[in-house]
Amino acid sequence: QVQLVESGGGLVQPGGSLRLSCAASGFALDYYAIGWFRQAPGKERELVSCISNSDASTYYRDSVKGRFTISRDNAKNTVYLQMNSLKPEDTAVYYCATVFPTPYEFCPGSDRAYRYWGQGTQVTVSS
């Protein structure tokens, strides 16, 4: 059974940091692109960052470049999103998702390419 479980969200002050984790089960995530999405109230879901299979490439949306870092620990079957210099506009529910079982060698931009999703973790940036 394929499952993704996010953790690490919470309340943080502007300028603070959080590290989100996405633990996978039921498949080996190093062979598949993993994306982090977020959705703020009243806004559409957006792709924040992605790491392709075999770590061939990474993607960051412009608003998080230089602040967020995506990484993968294959031994733990887990993908991380390190978020630094957080801003109030980063407030959202964050989801990880995988393109499994399609072995794309890149990060698809459309959320329709991601078949399995976690339940989400809330990130709130506020003073």
GROMACS .gro file of N, CA, C and O in nm:
model
  508
    1GLN      N    1   0.085  -0.119   0.000
    1GLN     CA    2   0.000   0.000   0.000
    1GLN      C    3   0.088   0.124   0.000
    1GLN      O    4   0.172   0.143   0.087
    2VAL      N    5   0.069   0.209  -0.100
    2VAL     CA    6   0.147   0.330  -0.111
    2VAL      C    7   0.094   0.435  -0.013
    2VAL      O    8  -0.026   0.461  -0.008
    3GLN      N    9   0.184   0.494   0.063
    3GLN     CA   10   0.144   0.594   0.160
    3GLN      C   11   0.253   0.699   0.174
    3GLN      O   12   0.372   0.667   0.172
    4LEU      N   13   0.211   0.824   0.187
    4LEU     CA   14   0.301   0.936   0.215
    4LEU      C   15   0.251   1.004   0.341
    4LEU      O   16   0.131   1.034   0.352
    5VAL      N   17   0.342   1.029   0.434
    5VAL     CA   18   0.304   1.093   0.559
    5VAL      C   19   0.395   1.213   0.583
    5VAL      O   20   0.516   1.197   0.597
    6GLU      N   21   0.333   1.332   0.588
    6GLU     CA   22   0.410   1.454   0.615
    6GLU      C   23   0.415   1.480   0.765
    6GLU      O   24   0.324   1.444   0.840
    7SER      N   25   0.520   1.548   0.806
    7SER     CA   26   0.533   1.594   0.943
    7SER      C   27   0.626   1.714   0.945
    7SER      O   28   0.693   1.743   0.846
    8GLY      N   29   0.627   1.784   1.058
    8GLY     CA   30   0.720   1.894   1.075
    8GLY      C   31   0.660   2.033   1.065
    8GLY      O   32   0.730   2.133   1.085
    9GLY      N   33   0.532   2.041   1.034
    9GLY     CA   34   0.470   2.172   1.026
    9GLY      C   35   0.451   2.233   1.165
    9GLY      O   36   0.477   2.168   1.267
   10GLY      N   37   0.407   2.357   1.167
   10GLY     CA   38   0.383   2.423   1.294
   10GLY      C   39   0.374   2.573   1.279
   10GLY      O   40   0.365   2.626   1.168
   11LEU      N   41   0.378   2.640   1.393
   11LEU     CA   42   0.374   2.787   1.398
   11LEU      C   43   0.516   2.839   1.419
   11LEU      O   44   0.586   2.794   1.510
   12VAL      N   45   0.555   2.933   1.335
   12VAL     CA   46   0.690   2.989   1.345
   12VAL      C   47   0.683   3.139   1.318
   12VAL      O   48   0.595   3.185   1.243
   13GLN      N   49   0.771   3.213   1.377
   13GLN     CA   50   0.775   3.358   1.354
   13GLN      C   51   0.842   3.388   1.220
   13GLN      O   52   0.923   3.308   1.172
   14PRO      N   53   0.810   3.502   1.162
   14PRO     CA   54   0.879   3.542   1.038
   14PRO      C   55   1.030   3.540   1.057
   14PRO      O   56   1.081   3.583   1.161
   15GLY      N   57   1.099   3.486   0.955
   15GLY     CA   58   1.243   3.471   0.965
   15GLY      C   59   1.288   3.338   1.022
   15GLY      O   60   1.407   3.305   1.017
   16GLY      N   61   1.194   3.262   1.075
   16GLY     CA   62   1.227   3.134   1.135
   16GLY      C   63   1.240   3.022   1.032
   16GLY      O   64   1.230   3.045   0.911
   17SER      N   65   1.263   2.902   1.084
   17SER     CA   66   1.284   2.785   0.998
   17SER      C   67   1.200   2.667   1.042
   17SER      O   68   1.166   2.655   1.161
   18LEU      N   69   1.168   2.583   0.948
   18LEU     CA   70   1.103   2.455   0.972
   18LEU      C   71   1.159   2.355   0.873
   18LEU      O   72   1.200   2.392   0.762
   19ARG      N   73   1.158   2.228   0.913
   19ARG     CA   74   1.193   2.122   0.820
   19ARG      C   75   1.076   2.025   0.811
   19ARG      O   76   1.039   1.963   0.911
   20LEU      N   77   1.021   2.014   0.693
   20LEU     CA   78   0.913   1.921   0.668
   20LEU      C   79   0.971   1.787   0.623
   20LEU      O   80   1.070   1.783   0.551
   21SER      N   81   0.906   1.680   0.665
   21SER     CA   82   0.945   1.546   0.625
   21SER      C   83   0.829   1.478   0.552
   21SER      O   84   0.713   1.500   0.587
   22CYS      N   85   0.864   1.398   0.455
   22CYS     CA   86   0.766   1.319   0.381
   22CYS      C   87   0.815   1.175   0.381
   22CYS      O   88   0.908   1.141   0.306
   23ALA      N   89   0.757   1.093   0.467
   23ALA     CA   90   0.797   0.953   0.479
   23ALA      C   91   0.710   0.868   0.388
   23ALA      O   92   0.587   0.874   0.395
   24ALA      N   93   0.776   0.790   0.303
   24ALA     CA   94   0.705   0.708   0.206
   24ALA      C   95   0.708   0.562   0.247
   24ALA      O   96   0.804   0.514   0.308
   25SER      N   97   0.602   0.491   0.212
   25SER     CA   98   0.596   0.346   0.230
   25SER      C   99   0.524   0.286   0.111
   25SER      O  100   0.444   0.353   0.045
   26GLY      N  101   0.557   0.159   0.084
   26GLY     CA  102   0.492   0.091  -0.027
   26GLY      C  103   0.564   0.103  -0.160
   26GLY      O  104   0.522   0.041  -0.258
   27PHE      N  105   0.667   0.186  -0.165
   27PHE     CA  106   0.748   0.198  -0.286
   27PHE      C  107   0.880   0.265  -0.248
   27PHE      O  108   0.891   0.326  -0.142
   28ALA      N  109   0.979   0.252  -0.336
   28ALA     CA  110   1.110   0.314  -0.313
   28ALA      C  111   1.111   0.451  -0.379
   28ALA      O  112   1.114   0.462  -0.501
   29LEU      N  113   1.109   0.555  -0.297
   29LEU     CA  114   1.089   0.687  -0.353
   29LEU      C  115   1.208   0.741  -0.432
   29LEU      O  116   1.192   0.840  -0.505
   30ASP      N  117   1.324   0.678  -0.423
   30ASP     CA  118   1.439   0.731  -0.496
   30ASP      C  119   1.425   0.712  -0.647
   30ASP      O  120   1.499   0.774  -0.725
   31TYR      N  121   1.331   0.630  -0.691
   31TYR     CA  122   1.312   0.608  -0.834
   31TYR      C  123   1.205   0.699  -0.894
   31TYR      O  124   1.177   0.691  -1.014
   32TYR      N  125   1.145   0.786  -0.813
   32TYR     CA  126   1.031   0.865  -0.860
   32TYR      C  127   1.042   1.009  -0.812
   32TYR      O  128   1.088   1.035  -0.701
   33ALA      N  129   0.996   1.099  -0.895
   33ALA     CA  130   0.993   1.238  -0.856
   33ALA      C  131   0.898   1.258  -0.738
   33ALA      O  132   0.791   1.199  -0.732
   34ILE      N  133   0.941   1.342  -0.646
   34ILE     CA  134   0.860   1.378  -0.530
   34ILE      C  135   0.845   1.529  -0.529
   34ILE      O  136   0.944   1.602  -0.538
   35GLY      N  137   0.724   1.575  -0.517
   35GLY     CA  138   0.698   1.718  -0.513
   35GLY      C  139   0.640   1.762  -0.380
   35GLY      O  140   0.571   1.686  -0.313
   36TRP      N  141   0.672   1.886  -0.344
   36TRP     CA  142   0.607   1.952  -0.231
   36TRP      C  143   0.516   2.060  -0.287
   36TRP      O  144   0.560   2.146  -0.363
   37PHE      N  145   0.390   2.052  -0.250
   37PHE     CA  146   0.290   2.150  -0.291
   37PHE      C  147   0.241   2.224  -0.167
   37PHE      O  148   0.258   2.178  -0.055
   38ARG      N  149   0.176   2.337  -0.190
   38ARG     CA  150   0.111   2.406  -0.078
   38ARG      C  151  -0.018   2.470  -0.128
   38ARG      O  152  -0.031   2.502  -0.246
   39GLN      N  153  -0.108   2.486  -0.034
   39GLN     CA  154  -0.235   2.552  -0.064
   39GLN      C  155  -0.274   2.640   0.051
   39GLN      O  156  -0.293   2.593   0.164
   40ALA      N  157  -0.284   2.768   0.022
   40ALA     CA  158  -0.328   2.866   0.121
   40ALA      C  159  -0.479   2.886   0.107
   40ALA      O  160  -0.535   2.860   0.000
   41PRO      N  161  -0.545   2.931   0.212
   41PRO     CA  162  -0.690   2.953   0.205
   41PRO      C  163  -0.729   3.045   0.090
   41PRO      O  164  -0.671   3.152   0.074
   42GLY      N  165  -0.823   3.000   0.009
   42GLY     CA  166  -0.871   3.081  -0.101
   42GLY      C  167  -0.781   3.085  -0.222
   42GLY      O  168  -0.809   3.158  -0.318
   43LYS      N  169  -0.673   3.008  -0.218
   43LYS     CA  170  -0.579   3.008  -0.331
   43LYS      C  171  -0.567   2.869  -0.390
   43LYS      O  172  -0.600   2.769  -0.325
   44GLU      N  173  -0.518   2.862  -0.513
   44GLU     CA  174  -0.497   2.734  -0.576
   44GLU      C  175  -0.373   2.666  -0.521
   44GLU      O  176  -0.280   2.731  -0.473
   45ARG      N  177  -0.373   2.536  -0.531
   45ARG     CA  178  -0.256   2.458  -0.490
   45ARG      C  179  -0.142   2.487  -0.587
   45ARG      O  180  -0.164   2.497  -0.708
   46GLU      N  181  -0.021   2.501  -0.535
   46GLU     CA  182   0.094   2.532  -0.619
   46GLU      C  183   0.212   2.443  -0.584
   46GLU      O  184   0.230   2.403  -0.469
   47LEU      N  185   0.291   2.415  -0.687
   47LEU     CA  186   0.412   2.336  -0.668
   47LEU      C  187   0.519   2.427  -0.611
   47LEU      O  188   0.552   2.530  -0.669
   48VAL      N  189   0.573   2.387  -0.498
   48VAL     CA  190   0.675   2.465  -0.430
   48VAL      C  191   0.814   2.418  -0.469
   48VAL      O  192   0.904   2.497  -0.500
   49SER      N  193   0.833   2.287  -0.465
   49SER     CA  194   0.964   2.230  -0.494
   49SER      C  195   0.946   2.086  -0.535
   49SER      O  196   0.844   2.023  -0.504
   50CYS      N  197   1.046   2.033  -0.605
   50CYS     CA  198   1.039   1.895  -0.650
   50CYS      C  199   1.180   1.842  -0.668
   50CYS      O  200   1.272   1.918  -0.702
   51ILE      N  201   1.196   1.714  -0.644
   51ILE     CA  202   1.322   1.647  -0.671
   51ILE      C  203   1.291   1.529  -0.762
   51ILE      O  204   1.200   1.450  -0.735
   52SER      N  205   1.366   1.521  -0.871
   52SER     CA  206   1.338   1.417  -0.969
   52SER      C  207   1.397   1.284  -0.925
   52SER      O  208   1.470   1.277  -0.826
   53ASN      N  209   1.368   1.180  -1.000
   53ASN     CA  210   1.425   1.050  -0.966
   53ASN      C  211   1.577   1.053  -0.977
   53ASN      O  212   1.632   1.129  -1.056
   54SER      N  213   1.642   0.978  -0.893
   54SER     CA  214   1.788   0.973  -0.888
   54SER      C  215   1.851   1.110  -0.864
   54SER      O  216   1.968   1.131  -0.896
   55ASP      N  217   1.772   1.204  -0.811
   55ASP     CA  218   1.821   1.339  -0.779
   55ASP      C  219   1.882   1.409  -0.900
   55ASP      O  220   1.972   1.493  -0.886
   56ALA      N  221   1.836   1.376  -1.019
   56ALA     CA  222   1.893   1.435  -1.140
   56ALA      C  223   1.868   1.585  -1.148
   56ALA      O  224   1.948   1.660  -1.201
   57SER      N  225   1.755   1.628  -1.093
   57SER     CA  226   1.726   1.771  -1.098
   57SER      C  227   1.632   1.808  -0.984
   57SER      O  228   1.563   1.724  -0.928
   58THR      N  229   1.634   1.936  -0.953
   58THR     CA  230   1.542   1.990  -0.853
   58THR      C  231   1.474   2.113  -0.911
   58THR      O  232   1.525   2.177  -1.003
   59TYR      N  233   1.358   2.143  -0.856
   59TYR     CA  234   1.282   2.261  -0.898
   59TYR      C  235   1.240   2.338  -0.775
   59TYR      O  236   1.204   2.278  -0.672
   60TYR      N  237   1.244   2.471  -0.786
   60TYR     CA  238   1.192   2.559  -0.681
   60TYR      C  239   1.114   2.671  -0.749
   60TYR      O  240   1.161   2.728  -0.848
   61ARG      N  241   0.998   2.702  -0.694
   61ARG     CA  242   0.929   2.817  -0.750
   61ARG      C  243   1.005   2.943  -0.709
   61ARG      O  244   1.076   2.945  -0.608
   62ASP      N  245   0.992   3.047  -0.789
   62ASP     CA  246   1.074   3.167  -0.770
   62ASP      C  247   1.065   3.224  -0.629
   62ASP      O  248   1.165   3.271  -0.574
   63SER      N  249   0.947   3.219  -0.570
   63SER     CA  250   0.926   3.284  -0.441
   63SER      C  251   1.000   3.216  -0.326
   63SER      O  252   1.012   3.273  -0.217
   64VAL      N  253   1.050   3.092  -0.348
   64VAL     CA  254   1.118   3.021  -0.240
   64VAL      C  255   1.265   2.995  -0.271
   64VAL      O  256   1.337   2.943  -0.187
   65LYS      N  257   1.308   3.031  -0.390
   65LYS     CA  258   1.448   3.009  -0.427
   65LYS      C  259   1.542   3.079  -0.330
   65LYS      O  260   1.522   3.194  -0.295
   66GLY      N  261   1.644   3.007  -0.287
   66GLY     CA  262   1.740   3.063  -0.192
   66GLY      C  263   1.698   3.049  -0.047
   66GLY      O  264   1.778   3.075   0.043
   67ARG      N  265   1.573   3.009  -0.024
   67ARG     CA  266   1.523   2.994   0.113
   67ARG      C  267   1.489   2.848   0.145
   67ARG      O  268   1.505   2.805   0.260
   68PHE      N  269   1.438   2.774   0.048
   68PHE     CA  270   1.397   2.636   0.069
   68PHE      C  271   1.496   2.543   0.001
   68PHE      O  272   1.551   2.574  -0.105
   69THR      N  273   1.515   2.426   0.062
   69THR     CA  274   1.601   2.324   0.004
   69THR      C  275   1.533   2.188   0.016
   69THR      O  276   1.491   2.149   0.125
   70ILE      N  277   1.525   2.118  -0.096
   70ILE     CA  278   1.466   1.984  -0.097
   70ILE      C  279   1.580   1.882  -0.099
   70ILE      O  280   1.683   1.903  -0.163
   71SER      N  281   1.559   1.772  -0.025
   71SER     CA  282   1.661   1.668  -0.021
   71SER      C  283   1.594   1.534   0.002
   71SER      O  284   1.476   1.527   0.039
   72ARG      N  285   1.673   1.430  -0.017
   72ARG     CA  286   1.617   1.295  -0.006
   72ARG      C  287   1.712   1.207   0.074
   72ARG      O  288   1.833   1.213   0.055
   73ASP      N  289   1.659   1.124   0.162
   73ASP     CA  290   1.736   1.023   0.234
   73ASP      C  291   1.679   0.888   0.191
   73ASP      O  292   1.575   0.846   0.242
   74ASN      N  293   1.748   0.823   0.099
   74ASN     CA  294   1.695   0.697   0.045
   74ASN      C  295   1.691   0.588   0.151
   74ASN      O  296   1.601   0.502   0.149
   75ALA      N  297   1.785   0.589   0.243
   75ALA     CA  298   1.788   0.486   0.347
   75ALA      C  299   1.663   0.494   0.435
   75ALA      O  300   1.614   0.393   0.485
   76LYS      N  301   1.613   0.615   0.453
   76LYS     CA  302   1.493   0.636   0.536
   76LYS      C  303   1.367   0.646   0.450
   76LYS      O  304   1.257   0.664   0.503
   77ASN      N  305   1.385   0.639   0.317
   77ASN     CA  306   1.271   0.652   0.225
   77ASN      C  307   1.192   0.780   0.254
   77ASN      O  308   1.068   0.778   0.259
   78THR      N  309   1.266   0.887   0.273
   78THR     CA  310   1.206   1.013   0.317
   78THR      C  311   1.262   1.130   0.236
   78THR      O  312   1.381   1.131   0.203
   79VAL      N  313   1.175   1.224   0.204
   79VAL     CA  314   1.214   1.349   0.139
   79VAL      C  315   1.189   1.462   0.238
   79VAL      O  316   1.090   1.462   0.310
   80TYR      N  317   1.281   1.558   0.238
   80TYR     CA  318   1.272   1.670   0.330
   80TYR      C  319   1.257   1.802   0.254
   80TYR      O  320   1.302   1.814   0.140
   81LEU      N  321   1.195   1.898   0.319
   81LEU     CA  322   1.192   2.035   0.267
   81LEU      C  323   1.237   2.125   0.381
   81LEU      O  324   1.163   2.146   0.477
   82GLN      N  325   1.360   2.174   0.371
   82GLN     CA  326   1.413   2.268   0.469
   82GLN      C  327   1.369   2.408   0.429
   82GLN      O  328   1.398   2.452   0.317
   83MET      N  329   1.299   2.474   0.518
   83MET     CA  330   1.244   2.606   0.489
   83MET      C  331   1.305   2.708   0.584
   83MET      O  332   1.284   2.700   0.706
   84ASN      N  333   1.382   2.800   0.530
   84ASN     CA  334   1.447   2.905   0.608
   84ASN      C  335   1.390   3.042   0.571
   84ASN      O  336   1.325   3.057   0.467
   85SER      N  337   1.417   3.139   0.654
   85SER     CA  338   1.372   3.277   0.629
   85SER      C  339   1.224   3.281   0.592
   85SER      O  340   1.185   3.346   0.495
   86LEU      N  341   1.145   3.213   0.670
   86LEU     CA  342   1.003   3.201   0.639
   86LEU      C  343   0.933   3.336   0.646
   86LEU      O  344   0.967   3.422   0.729
   87LYS      N  345   0.834   3.351   0.559
   87LYS     CA  346   0.757   3.473   0.549
   87LYS      C  347   0.610   3.443   0.573
   87LYS      O  348   0.566   3.329   0.551
   88PRO      N  349   0.531   3.541   0.613
   88PRO     CA  350   0.388   3.516   0.633
   88PRO      C  351   0.321   3.458   0.509
   88PRO      O  352   0.228   3.377   0.521
   89GLU      N  353   0.366   3.496   0.391
   89GLU     CA  354   0.306   3.444   0.268
   89GLU      C  355   0.339   3.298   0.241
   89GLU      O  356   0.286   3.238   0.147
   90ASP      N  357   0.426   3.238   0.324
   90ASP     CA  358   0.451   3.094   0.314
   90ASP      C  359   0.347   3.013   0.390
   90ASP      O  360   0.347   2.889   0.383
   91THR      N  361   0.260   3.080   0.461
   91THR     CA  362   0.156   3.012   0.538
   91THR      C  363   0.063   2.934   0.445
   91THR      O  364   0.008   2.989   0.350
   92ALA      N  365   0.049   2.805   0.472
   92ALA     CA  366  -0.033   2.718   0.387
   92ALA      C  367  -0.031   2.577   0.446
   92ALA      O  368   0.047   2.548   0.537
   93VAL      N  369  -0.114   2.492   0.390
   93VAL     CA  370  -0.102   2.348   0.414
   93VAL      C  371  -0.005   2.294   0.308
   93VAL      O  372  -0.024   2.320   0.188
   94TYR      N  373   0.094   2.224   0.354
   94TYR     CA  374   0.196   2.169   0.265
   94TYR      C  375   0.172   2.019   0.246
   94TYR      O  376   0.151   1.945   0.344
   95TYR      N  377   0.177   1.976   0.121
   95TYR     CA  378   0.156   1.836   0.085
   95TYR      C  379   0.277   1.784   0.008
   95TYR      O  380   0.333   1.856  -0.075
   96CYS      N  381   0.312   1.659   0.032
   96CYS     CA  382   0.406   1.594  -0.058
   96CYS      C  383   0.327   1.497  -0.146
   96CYS      O  384   0.220   1.448  -0.106
   97ALA      N  385   0.382   1.473  -0.263
   97ALA     CA  386   0.314   1.387  -0.359
   97ALA      C  387   0.418   1.320  -0.448
   97ALA      O  388   0.529   1.373  -0.467
   98THR      N  389   0.381   1.206  -0.503
   98THR     CA  390   0.473   1.132  -0.588
   98THR      C  391   0.410   1.098  -0.722
   98THR      O  392   0.288   1.082  -0.732
   99VAL      N  393   0.495   1.086  -0.823
   99VAL     CA  394   0.447   1.048  -0.955
   99VAL      C  395   0.443   0.896  -0.971
   99VAL      O  396   0.405   0.846  -1.076
  100PHE      N  397   0.484   0.821  -0.867
  100PHE     CA  398   0.476   0.675  -0.870
  100PHE      C  399   0.340   0.635  -0.920
  100PHE      O  400   0.239   0.690  -0.877
  101PRO      N  401   0.331   0.538  -1.014
  101PRO     CA  402   0.434   0.448  -1.064
  101PRO      C  403   0.500   0.493  -1.196
  101PRO      O  404   0.572   0.413  -1.258
  102THR      N  405   0.481   0.617  -1.238
  102THR     CA  406   0.540   0.664  -1.363
  102THR      C  407   0.681   0.718  -1.338
  102THR      O  408   0.696   0.816  -1.266
  103PRO      N  409   0.783   0.658  -1.397
  103PRO     CA  410   0.922   0.698  -1.368
  103PRO      C  411   0.968   0.817  -1.450
  103PRO      O  412   1.066   0.810  -1.523
  104TYR      N  413   0.900   0.931  -1.436
  104TYR     CA  414   0.946   1.051  -1.503
  104TYR      C  415   1.090   1.081  -1.462
  104TYR      O  416   1.125   1.068  -1.346
  105GLU      N  417   1.169   1.127  -1.558
  105GLU     CA  418   1.306   1.167  -1.527
  105GLU      C  419   1.316   1.319  -1.510
  105GLU      O  420   1.420   1.378  -1.532
  106PHE      N  421   1.204   1.379  -1.473
  106PHE     CA  422   1.200   1.522  -1.449
  106PHE      C  423   1.087   1.546  -1.351
  106PHE      O  424   1.017   1.454  -1.309
  107CYS      N  425   1.069   1.671  -1.313
  107CYS     CA  426   0.961   1.706  -1.221
  107CYS      C  427   0.844   1.763  -1.299
  107CYS      O  428   0.853   1.875  -1.350
  108PRO      N  429   0.733   1.693  -1.307
  108PRO     CA  430   0.617   1.748  -1.378
  108PRO      C  431   0.563   1.871  -1.307
  108PRO      O  432   0.560   1.878  -1.185
  109GLY      N  433   0.521   1.967  -1.386
  109GLY     CA  434   0.469   2.089  -1.325
  109GLY      C  435   0.323   2.080  -1.287
  109GLY      O  436   0.277   2.153  -1.200
  110SER      N  437   0.249   1.989  -1.351
  110SER     CA  438   0.107   1.976  -1.324
  110SER      C  439   0.082   1.881  -1.209
  110SER      O  440   0.139   1.771  -1.205
  111ASP      N  441  -0.007   1.919  -1.119
  111ASP     CA  442  -0.036   1.830  -1.006
  111ASP      C  443  -0.110   1.705  -1.052
  111ASP      O  444  -0.116   1.606  -0.978
  112ARG      N  445  -0.163   1.706  -1.173
  112ARG     CA  446  -0.231   1.588  -1.224
  112ARG      C  447  -0.135   1.472  -1.250
  112ARG      O  448  -0.177   1.357  -1.259
  113ALA      N  449  -0.006   1.501  -1.258
  113ALA     CA  450   0.094   1.395  -1.280
  113ALA      C  451   0.128   1.322  -1.152
  113ALA      O  452   0.192   1.217  -1.156
  114TYR      N  453   0.087   1.377  -1.039
  114TYR     CA  454   0.120   1.319  -0.909
  114TYR      C  455   0.002   1.236  -0.861
  114TYR      O  456  -0.106   1.289  -0.835
  115ARG      N  457   0.025   1.107  -0.848
  115ARG     CA  458  -0.087   1.015  -0.822
  115ARG      C  459  -0.117   0.998  -0.674
  115ARG      O  460  -0.233   0.983  -0.635
  116TYR      N  461  -0.013   0.995  -0.592
  116TYR     CA  462  -0.033   0.970  -0.449
  116TYR      C  463   0.007   1.094  -0.369
  116TYR      O  464   0.112   1.154  -0.395
  117TRP      N  465  -0.077   1.124  -0.270
  117TRP     CA  466  -0.060   1.246  -0.191
  117TRP      C  467  -0.063   1.215  -0.042
  117TRP      O  468  -0.134   1.124   0.001
  118GLY      N  469   0.010   1.293   0.034
  118GLY     CA  470   0.000   1.284   0.178
  118GLY      C  471  -0.121   1.362   0.228
  118GLY      O  472  -0.193   1.424   0.149
  119GLN      N  473  -0.139   1.362   0.359
  119GLN     CA  474  -0.257   1.425   0.419
  119GLN      C  475  -0.237   1.574   0.444
  119GLN      O  476  -0.333   1.646   0.470
  120GLY      N  477  -0.113   1.619   0.434
  120GLY     CA  478  -0.083   1.761   0.452
  120GLY      C  479  -0.039   1.795   0.593
  120GLY      O  480  -0.076   1.728   0.690
  121THR      N  481   0.041   1.901   0.603
  121THR     CA  482   0.083   1.953   0.733
  121THR      C  483   0.076   2.105   0.728
  121THR      O  484   0.118   2.167   0.630
  122GLN      N  485   0.020   2.163   0.832
  122GLN     CA  486  -0.002   2.308   0.835
  122GLN      C  487   0.126   2.382   0.873
  122GLN      O  488   0.192   2.348   0.972
  123VAL      N  489   0.158   2.483   0.795
  123VAL     CA  490   0.268   2.574   0.827
  123VAL      C  491   0.209   2.713   0.842
  123VAL      O  492   0.143   2.763   0.750
  124THR      N  493   0.229   2.773   0.958
  124THR     CA  494   0.180   2.907   0.985
  124THR      C  495   0.297   2.996   1.024
  124THR      O  496   0.369   2.964   1.119
  125VAL      N  497   0.315   3.103   0.950
  125VAL     CA  498   0.423   3.198   0.977
  125VAL      C  499   0.359   3.327   1.025
  125VAL      O  500   0.293   3.398   0.948
  126SER      N  501   0.376   3.356   1.152
  126SER     CA  502   0.308   3.471   1.210
  126SER      C  503   0.381   3.516   1.335
  126SER      O  504   0.438   3.435   1.408
  127SER      N  505   0.377   3.646   1.360
  127SER     CA  506   0.435   3.698   1.483
  127SER      C  507   0.329   3.710   1.592
  127SER      O  508   0.359   3.751   1.704
   0.00000   0.00000   0.00000
